[in-house]
Coordinates of C-alpha atoms and ligand atoms in Angstrom, one line a residue:
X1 CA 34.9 -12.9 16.1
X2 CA 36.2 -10.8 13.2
X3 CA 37.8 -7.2 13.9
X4 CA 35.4 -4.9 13.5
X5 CA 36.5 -2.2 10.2
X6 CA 38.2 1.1 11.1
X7 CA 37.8 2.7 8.1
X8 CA 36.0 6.3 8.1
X9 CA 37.0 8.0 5.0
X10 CA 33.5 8.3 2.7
X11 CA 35.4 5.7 0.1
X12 CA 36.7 3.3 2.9
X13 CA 34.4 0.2 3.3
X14 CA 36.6 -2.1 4.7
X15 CA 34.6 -5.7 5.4
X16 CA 36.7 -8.5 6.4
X17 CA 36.9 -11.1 4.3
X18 CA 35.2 -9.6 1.0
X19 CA 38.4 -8.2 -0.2
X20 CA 35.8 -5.4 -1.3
X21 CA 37.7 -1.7 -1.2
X22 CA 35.9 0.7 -3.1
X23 CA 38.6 1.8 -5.2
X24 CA 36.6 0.9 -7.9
X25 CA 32.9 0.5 -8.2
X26 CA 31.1 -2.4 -5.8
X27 CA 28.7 -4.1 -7.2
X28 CA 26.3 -6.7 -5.4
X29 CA 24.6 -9.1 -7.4
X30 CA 20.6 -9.5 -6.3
X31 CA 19.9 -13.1 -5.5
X32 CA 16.0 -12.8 -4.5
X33 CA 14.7 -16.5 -2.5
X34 CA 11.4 -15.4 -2.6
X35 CA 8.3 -16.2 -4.2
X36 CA 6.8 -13.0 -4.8
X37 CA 10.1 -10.6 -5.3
X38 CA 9.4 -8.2 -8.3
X39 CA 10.9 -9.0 -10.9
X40 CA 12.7 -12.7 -9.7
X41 CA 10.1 -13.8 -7.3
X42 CA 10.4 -17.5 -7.8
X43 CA 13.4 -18.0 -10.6
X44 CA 15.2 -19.6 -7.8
X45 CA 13.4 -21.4 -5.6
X46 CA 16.0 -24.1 -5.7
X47 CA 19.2 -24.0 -3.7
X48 CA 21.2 -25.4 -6.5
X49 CA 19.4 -23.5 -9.2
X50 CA 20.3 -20.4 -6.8
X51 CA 24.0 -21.3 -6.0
X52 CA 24.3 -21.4 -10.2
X53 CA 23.1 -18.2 -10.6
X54 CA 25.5 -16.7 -7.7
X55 CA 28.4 -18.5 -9.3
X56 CA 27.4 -16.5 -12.8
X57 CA 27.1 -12.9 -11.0
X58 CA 30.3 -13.8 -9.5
X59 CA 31.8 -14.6 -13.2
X60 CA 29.9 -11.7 -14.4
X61 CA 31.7 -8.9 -11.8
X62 CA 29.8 -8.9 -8.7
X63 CA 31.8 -8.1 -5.3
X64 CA 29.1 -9.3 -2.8
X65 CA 25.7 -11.8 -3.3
X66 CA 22.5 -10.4 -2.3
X67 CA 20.4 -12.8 -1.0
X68 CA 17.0 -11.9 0.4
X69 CA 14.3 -14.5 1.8
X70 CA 11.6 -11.2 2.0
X71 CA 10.2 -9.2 -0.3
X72 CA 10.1 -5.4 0.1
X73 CA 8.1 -4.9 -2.9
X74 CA 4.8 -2.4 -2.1
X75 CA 2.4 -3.8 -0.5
X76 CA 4.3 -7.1 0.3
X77 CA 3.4 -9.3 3.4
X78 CA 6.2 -10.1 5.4
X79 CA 7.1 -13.4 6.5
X80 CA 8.6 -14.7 9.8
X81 CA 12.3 -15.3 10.7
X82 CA 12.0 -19.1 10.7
X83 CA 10.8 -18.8 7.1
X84 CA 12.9 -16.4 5.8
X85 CA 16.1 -18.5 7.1
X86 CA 14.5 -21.4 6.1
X87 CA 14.7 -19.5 2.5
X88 CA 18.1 -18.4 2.2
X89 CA 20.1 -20.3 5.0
X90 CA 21.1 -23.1 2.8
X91 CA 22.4 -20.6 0.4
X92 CA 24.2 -18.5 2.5
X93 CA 26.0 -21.6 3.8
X94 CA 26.9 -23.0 0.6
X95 CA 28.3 -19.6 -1.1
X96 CA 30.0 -18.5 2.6
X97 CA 32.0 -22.2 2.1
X98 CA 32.8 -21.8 -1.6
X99 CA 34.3 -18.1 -0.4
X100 CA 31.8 -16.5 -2.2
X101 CA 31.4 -13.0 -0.2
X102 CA 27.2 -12.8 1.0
X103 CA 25.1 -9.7 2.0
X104 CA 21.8 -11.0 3.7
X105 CA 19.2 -8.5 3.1
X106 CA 17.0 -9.2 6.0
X107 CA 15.7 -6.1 8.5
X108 CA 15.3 -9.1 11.1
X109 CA 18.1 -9.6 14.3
X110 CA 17.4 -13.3 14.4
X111 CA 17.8 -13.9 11.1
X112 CA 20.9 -11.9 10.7
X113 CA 22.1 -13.6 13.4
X114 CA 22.6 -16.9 12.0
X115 CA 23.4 -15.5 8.8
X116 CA 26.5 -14.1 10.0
X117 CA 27.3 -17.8 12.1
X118 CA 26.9 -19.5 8.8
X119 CA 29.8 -17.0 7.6
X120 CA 28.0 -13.8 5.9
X121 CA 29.8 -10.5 5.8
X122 CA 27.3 -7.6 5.4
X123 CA 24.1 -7.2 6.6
X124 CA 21.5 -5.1 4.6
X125 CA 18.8 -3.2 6.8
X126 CA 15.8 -1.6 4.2
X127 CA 14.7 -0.4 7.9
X128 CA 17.6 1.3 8.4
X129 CA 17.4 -0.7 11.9
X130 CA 14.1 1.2 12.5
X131 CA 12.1 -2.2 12.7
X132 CA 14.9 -4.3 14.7
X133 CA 17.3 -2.2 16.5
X134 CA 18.8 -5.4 18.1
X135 CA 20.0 -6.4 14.3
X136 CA 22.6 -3.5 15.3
X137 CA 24.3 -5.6 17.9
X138 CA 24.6 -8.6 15.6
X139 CA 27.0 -6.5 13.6
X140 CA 28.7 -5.4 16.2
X141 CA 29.8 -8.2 17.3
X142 CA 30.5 -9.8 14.2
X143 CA 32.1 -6.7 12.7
X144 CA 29.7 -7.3 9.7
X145 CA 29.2 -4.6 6.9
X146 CA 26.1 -2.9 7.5
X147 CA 24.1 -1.4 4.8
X148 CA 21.5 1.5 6.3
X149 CA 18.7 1.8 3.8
X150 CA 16.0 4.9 4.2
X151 CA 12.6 3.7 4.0
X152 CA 9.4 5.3 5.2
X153 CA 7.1 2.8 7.1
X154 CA 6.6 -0.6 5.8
X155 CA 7.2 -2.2 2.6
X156 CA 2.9 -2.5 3.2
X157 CA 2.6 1.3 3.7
X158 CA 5.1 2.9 2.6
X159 CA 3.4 4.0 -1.1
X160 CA 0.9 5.8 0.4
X161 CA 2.7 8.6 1.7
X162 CA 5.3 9.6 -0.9
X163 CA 5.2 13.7 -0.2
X164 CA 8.1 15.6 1.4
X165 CA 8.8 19.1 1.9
X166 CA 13.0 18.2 1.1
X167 CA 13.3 14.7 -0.1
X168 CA 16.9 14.4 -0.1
X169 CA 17.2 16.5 3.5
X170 CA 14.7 14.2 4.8
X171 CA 16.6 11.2 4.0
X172 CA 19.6 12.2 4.6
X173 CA 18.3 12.9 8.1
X174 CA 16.6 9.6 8.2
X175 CA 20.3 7.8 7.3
X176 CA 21.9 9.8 10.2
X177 CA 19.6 8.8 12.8
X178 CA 20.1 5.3 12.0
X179 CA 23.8 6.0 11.9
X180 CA 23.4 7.1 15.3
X181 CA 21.6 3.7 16.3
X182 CA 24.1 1.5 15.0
X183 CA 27.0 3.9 17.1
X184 CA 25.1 3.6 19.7
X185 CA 25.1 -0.4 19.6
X186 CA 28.9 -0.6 19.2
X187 CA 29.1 -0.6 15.6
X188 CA 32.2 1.5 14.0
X189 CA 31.7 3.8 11.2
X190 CA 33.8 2.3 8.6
X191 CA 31.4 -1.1 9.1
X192 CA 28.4 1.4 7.8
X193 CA 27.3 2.2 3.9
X194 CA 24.0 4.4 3.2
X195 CA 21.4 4.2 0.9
X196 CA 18.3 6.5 -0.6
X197 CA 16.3 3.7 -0.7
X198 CA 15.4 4.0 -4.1
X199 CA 11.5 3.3 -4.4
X200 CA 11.1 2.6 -0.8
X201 CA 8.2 5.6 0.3
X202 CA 9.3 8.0 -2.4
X203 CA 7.4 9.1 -6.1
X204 CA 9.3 8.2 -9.5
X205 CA 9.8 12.0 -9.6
X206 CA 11.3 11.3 -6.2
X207 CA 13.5 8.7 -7.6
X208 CA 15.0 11.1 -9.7
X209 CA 15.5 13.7 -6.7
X210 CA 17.0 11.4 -4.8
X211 CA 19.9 10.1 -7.4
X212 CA 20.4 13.7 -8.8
X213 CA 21.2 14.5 -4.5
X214 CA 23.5 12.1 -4.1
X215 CA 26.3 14.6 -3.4
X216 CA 24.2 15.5 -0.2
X217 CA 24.1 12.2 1.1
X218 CA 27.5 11.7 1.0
X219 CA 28.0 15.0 4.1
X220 CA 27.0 11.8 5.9
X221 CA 31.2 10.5 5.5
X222 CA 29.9 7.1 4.5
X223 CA 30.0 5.5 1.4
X224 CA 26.6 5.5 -0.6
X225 CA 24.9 2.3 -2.3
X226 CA 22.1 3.0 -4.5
X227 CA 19.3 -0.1 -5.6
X228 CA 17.6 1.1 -8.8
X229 CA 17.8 -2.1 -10.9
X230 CA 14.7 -2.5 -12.7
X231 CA 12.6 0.0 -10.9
X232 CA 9.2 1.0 -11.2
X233 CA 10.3 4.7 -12.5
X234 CA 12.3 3.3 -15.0
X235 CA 8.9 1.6 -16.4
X236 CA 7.1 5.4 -15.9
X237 CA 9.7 7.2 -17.3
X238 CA 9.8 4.9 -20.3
X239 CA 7.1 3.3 -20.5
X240 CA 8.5 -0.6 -20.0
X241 CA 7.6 -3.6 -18.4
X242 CA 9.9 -4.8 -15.8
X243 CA 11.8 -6.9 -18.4
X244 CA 12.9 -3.9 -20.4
X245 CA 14.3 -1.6 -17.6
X246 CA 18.2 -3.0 -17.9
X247 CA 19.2 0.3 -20.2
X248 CA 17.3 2.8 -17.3
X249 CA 19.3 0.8 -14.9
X250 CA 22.6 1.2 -16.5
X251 CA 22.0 5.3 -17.0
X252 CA 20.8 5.3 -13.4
X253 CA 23.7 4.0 -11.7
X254 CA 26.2 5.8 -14.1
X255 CA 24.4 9.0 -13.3
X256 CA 24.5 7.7 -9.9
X257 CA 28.0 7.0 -10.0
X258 CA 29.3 10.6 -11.4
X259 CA 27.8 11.9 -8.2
X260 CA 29.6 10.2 -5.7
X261 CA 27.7 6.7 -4.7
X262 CA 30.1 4.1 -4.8
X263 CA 27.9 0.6 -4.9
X264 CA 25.5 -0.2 -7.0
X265 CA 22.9 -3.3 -5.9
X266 CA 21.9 -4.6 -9.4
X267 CA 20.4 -8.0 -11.0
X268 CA 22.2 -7.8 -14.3
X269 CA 25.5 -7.9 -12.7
X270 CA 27.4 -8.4 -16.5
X271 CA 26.0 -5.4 -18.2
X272 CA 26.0 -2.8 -15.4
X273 CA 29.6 -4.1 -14.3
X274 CA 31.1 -3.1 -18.2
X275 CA 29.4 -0.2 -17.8
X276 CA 31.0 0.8 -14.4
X277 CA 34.0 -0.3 -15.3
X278 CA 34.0 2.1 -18.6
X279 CA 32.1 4.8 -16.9
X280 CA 34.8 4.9 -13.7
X281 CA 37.9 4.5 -16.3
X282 CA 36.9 7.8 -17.7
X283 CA 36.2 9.8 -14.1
X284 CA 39.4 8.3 -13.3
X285 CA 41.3 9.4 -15.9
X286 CA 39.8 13.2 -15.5
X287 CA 41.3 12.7 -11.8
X288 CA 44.6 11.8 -13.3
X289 CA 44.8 14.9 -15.3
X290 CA 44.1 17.3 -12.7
X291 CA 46.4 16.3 -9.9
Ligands
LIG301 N1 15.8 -2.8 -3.1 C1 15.1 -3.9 -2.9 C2 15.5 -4.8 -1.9 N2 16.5 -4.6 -1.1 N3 18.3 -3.2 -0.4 C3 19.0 -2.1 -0.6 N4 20.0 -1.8 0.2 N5 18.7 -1.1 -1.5 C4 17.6 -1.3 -2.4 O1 17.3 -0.4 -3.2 C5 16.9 -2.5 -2.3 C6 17.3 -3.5 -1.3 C7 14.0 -4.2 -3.8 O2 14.4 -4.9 -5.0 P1 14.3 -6.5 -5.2 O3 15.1 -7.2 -4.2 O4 14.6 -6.8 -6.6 O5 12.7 -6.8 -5.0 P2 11.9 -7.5 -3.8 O6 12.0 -6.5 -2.6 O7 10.5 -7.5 -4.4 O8 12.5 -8.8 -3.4

């Protein structure tokens, strides 16, 4: 079993063997194995074709692979565990061996289960552990990185009640309680990163709210991951189709970035990487100056 991480310090994510340490931006490269994801539902319904594309996000900057046998799009039906490892199992496998570092985005304790056996190192919750507590104890045990997404009901329901009276309270609320659940399993602290839950239950207006509140996310002491990558309030801010959201992606996670988050879950790992990398060279510098 791996030692679980000790970290606690809000820019301390310390996951055994990702070499990942948040002294620069994270980014984790979106490997969808699904048939219906948004906008890569069936690019890779190959292993090999999949284990390719990894390779070139690895190439192109990213610290972690995230691969995901379920879509959370609105509206999506879910699928069981047996199919969803049957989805991403071989891939996991394969990119664990080659030392490649894997999240499995999976809100399922069986399926996370054997992802961490077959060598993943973070777990990634949309529930936020709401839908399988149990999913806590896996990384527990393991001593897994454990993302804690916000999300309000199901990836079926969850557009259909977008209104809050304080979005970013709310959700910052949400993240604690499921903080609390994964404590309360045995996980440490320093094993935990939070997230919005960008377009999970929330308006494009709430989008916006949510990245511009970052700073109040981050009272939570964890590090804070943000998922906007070719988002549906990119398209209704500009007016684009899905493949014409990578420039409202980039200014999302900069603006993102200037506010404290510290991981950025992306699928065009080479552009939004350069621009991190610029972005974080000039808050860095600033940092430099005044101490
Ligand atoms: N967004 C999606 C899926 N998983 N995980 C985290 N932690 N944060 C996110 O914002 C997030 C996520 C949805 O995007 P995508 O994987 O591209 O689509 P789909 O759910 O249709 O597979």
């Amino acid at each position: 079993m791996a030692a679980p991480a000790v970290a606690t310090d809000s820019s301390e994510w310390t996951v055994p063997g990702t070499g990942i340490r948040l002294d620069r931006p994270a980014v984790l490269g979106v490997l969808n194995l699904t048939p219906d994801s948004f906008s890569d539902g069936g690019k890779y319904a190959d292993a090999v074709e999949a284990l390719e594309k990894a390779e070139e996000m690895v190439r192109d900057g990213a610290d972690l692979i995230d691969v995901g046998g379920e879509s959370t799009r609105p509206g999506a039906r879910g699928v069981d565990a047996a199919e969803e490892w049957r989805r991403v199992g071989p891939v996991v496998e394969r990119l664990a061996l080659q030392g490649i570092p894997v999240s499995v985005d999976t809100m399922k304790a069986e399926v996370a289960r054997r992802a961490v056996d077959f060598g993943a190192a973070v777990l990634n919750d949309v529930s936020g552990l709401r839908h399988d507590p149990d999913l806590a104890d896996v990384a527990a045990e393991a001593g897994s990185g454990l993302i804690l997404m916000h999300m309000r009901g199901t990836p079926r329901t969850m557009q259909s009640d977008v209104d809050y009276d304080d979005l970013v309270g709310q959700v910052r609320d949400g993240l604690r309680r499921s903080m609390e659940i994964a404590r309360e399993r045995g996980c440490s602290a320093g094993q935990i990163v939070v997230d919005p839950g960008i377009g999970f239950g929330k308006s494009a207006v709430g989008n916006l709210e949510l990245i511009a509140g970052i700073g109040r996310l981050l009272e939570l002491g964890r590090p804070v991951l943000v998922g906007p990558s070719r988002k549906s309030f990119i398209g209704a801010l500009l007016d684009v189709p899905v493949e014409e959201r990578l420039e409202g992606t980039i200014a999302a996670c900069l603006s993102a970035l200037e506010r404290g988050a510290r991981l950025f879950r992306v699928h065009d790992v080479r552009a939004v990487r350069r621009a991190l990398d610029v972005a974080w060279a000039i808050q860095s510098s600033g940092t430099r100056q005044s101490t």
